[in-house]
Amino acid sequence: MYLTRFLCLFRVAHAYLSSKSDGVTKDPRLDPANFLPEDVITRDVCVVGGGSSGTYTAIRLQDFGKSVVVVEKQKELGGHAATYRDPDTGGTIDITVISFGHLDEVKKHFQRFDVPLKPFLIAPRPPDYVDFATGETINFTAPDQAAVGAAFQRYSAELSKYPKLQYGFYLDYPVPEDLLLPFGDFVRKYSLEALVLTMFGFGQGYSPLLELSTLYIFKFFNARFLDSLSRGFLTTERSNVGELYEKAAQKLGGDVLFNSSVMAMDRSAASGPVRLLLETPSGRKLVLARKVVSTIPPLTNNLQGYDLSREERFLFKQFFNNAYSAGVLRNTQLPADAGFQSAEPDKPYGVPELPGIYFLGPSPVNGLFQVYYGSPYKLTADRVKADILTSIKRIQHARGINATSPPQFVAFEDHTPFNLMVSNEDIQGGFYDRLNKLQGQRNTFYNGAAFQSHDSSVLWQSTERLLPKILESLQ
């Protein structure tokens, strides 16, 4: 008996060691023979992540007649595009993803799911500039619109020198010096001072704004963004971007596995299939897919179930990120039409230091306020919430508001990790060239903000450029 057991263990160990390839180990848990037939899912493509990129990718692949399965860790699709539904009024509030650009991909995507769009209107009352550290309104005058417009024209002229950046992190080598300048230096070089505070307001989650490499500013404030800035953005008519993802989930039906995660993966077979072990609410499932499209942030601690190659692991370890959160509160006891914008006159261009609040103001539902918070590094949700509540208390005190009870969060979204970046040394060393070369390797394609920008409009457009490569690989 002991000899038999020893031989069995020896075979398992031998199989484990002999199956290593490029630093990747085939996992014996991925054997279809160990699953009931109903627990094996066979598809053309497995999409990991059901956020903006993942949902759009899955829908479009179905349009081309390909079978898909989407693995989503949350209970609904949409990722950062979360919507709060007020139980008292039935009203809805788009928490983070609110505006969209004037792109054909945007209009077609919303139209197919019968989710109407309308022009995004700026609040009629301009916000009060406040120091959230004290709650006091500050004597601060933002640059006039003519100066801001002229600065954006100069910015656009410099951006136009890098047309390939509109489609991804496509760089020439050696990387031009301007792309590696801290954005504050770039601002001074091209006299862009008047646009900085506007960029701070729109570029929430990018911090510290003036210290980031200009490459990352160009990626977010891209040509499509500037076009929408001049023409006006679009937003959902019913303040409910969640409706888009609810209808997308209905179309995908059983091809979405909610509250599910990847436990293990084997992409080593050159001709496939890729094998993915999933943890789902109904038990473990095995997916056999010809290709994988991964749309989740490519950080190594976020890809625990992936059989990362040496190259993937090396590249993904270079990333660092910002932190970004948003929430909805009731009982702020602040004026219903009052908005509060962070600014610090003693800082360059009035840009405040973070962590801290970007903006606090009324939502589409009476009595509820929205808040946006950023940090150069990760903070716990409890710490962010505590800082927000303390800041509101300061504003109340500064305005003589005797609050009888504290505000309460009715919704809170932590979108960390946000804005994945690498060092200038890595950029100049060819990081993004190597990252782009991962596309299609080991039956895998990557999509999402780390490969483009935190902008659903641009992500959907870039997905259209990626789709032909995926479809060609399925021939």
PDB file of C-alpha atoms in Angstrom, residues 15 23 45 76 90 109 119 130 147 149 159 192 201 213 258 281-282 290 312 326 340 342-343 350 364 372 422 470 473:
ATOM      1  CA  ALA A  15       3.845  15.373 -14.199  1.00  0.00           C
ATOM      2  CA  GLY A  23       7.977  29.375 -16.372  1.00  0.00           C
ATOM      3  CA  VAL A  45     -13.642  33.295 -26.602  1.00  0.00           C
ATOM      4  CA  GLU A  76     -23.510  43.096 -12.518  1.00  0.00           C
ATOM      5  CA  GLY A  90     -36.759  55.578  -7.905  1.00  0.00           C
ATOM      6  CA  HIS A 109     -23.747  51.118 -28.825  1.00  0.00           C
ATOM      7  CA  PRO A 119     -26.102  66.771 -24.281  1.00  0.00           C
ATOM      8  CA  VAL A 130     -13.006  75.805  -1.263  1.00  0.00           C
ATOM      9  CA  ALA A 147      -7.202  82.167 -22.028  1.00  0.00           C
ATOM     10  CA  GLY A 149      -9.301  78.166 -25.071  1.00  0.00           C
ATOM     11  CA  LEU A 159      -0.661  66.614 -29.192  1.00  0.00           C
ATOM     12  CA  LEU A 192      -0.315  76.173 -20.950  1.00  0.00           C
ATOM     13  CA  GLY A 201     -11.227  68.958 -12.828  1.00  0.00           C
ATOM     14  CA  SER A 213       4.758  62.098 -17.396  1.00  0.00           C
ATOM     15  CA  PHE A 258     -21.464  36.774 -12.302  1.00  0.00           C
ATOM     16  CA  PRO A 281     -21.766  30.636  -7.176  1.00  0.00           C
ATOM     17  CA  SER A 282     -22.828  27.218  -8.486  1.00  0.00           C
ATOM     18  CA  ARG A 290      -9.981  29.039 -28.290  1.00  0.00           C
ATOM     19  CA  GLU A 312       3.996  38.950 -18.830  1.00  0.00           C
ATOM     20  CA  ALA A 326     -16.680  58.254  -5.865  1.00  0.00           C
ATOM     21  CA  PHE A 340     -17.718  72.794  -4.063  1.00  0.00           C
ATOM     22  CA  SER A 342     -11.155  72.010  -4.554  1.00  0.00           C
ATOM     23  CA  ALA A 343      -8.463  74.628  -5.151  1.00  0.00           C
ATOM     24  CA  GLY A 350      -4.359  76.477  -7.837  1.00  0.00           C
ATOM     25  CA  PRO A 364     -29.844  64.465 -10.228  1.00  0.00           C
ATOM     26  CA  TYR A 372     -15.196  62.480  -6.141  1.00  0.00           C
ATOM     27  CA  VAL A 422       5.363  52.898 -15.534  1.00  0.00           C
ATOM     28  CA  ILE A 470      -9.085  38.503 -32.611  1.00  0.00           C
ATOM     29  CA  SER A 473      -6.861  34.393 -34.895  1.00  0.00           C
TER      30      SER A 473
END
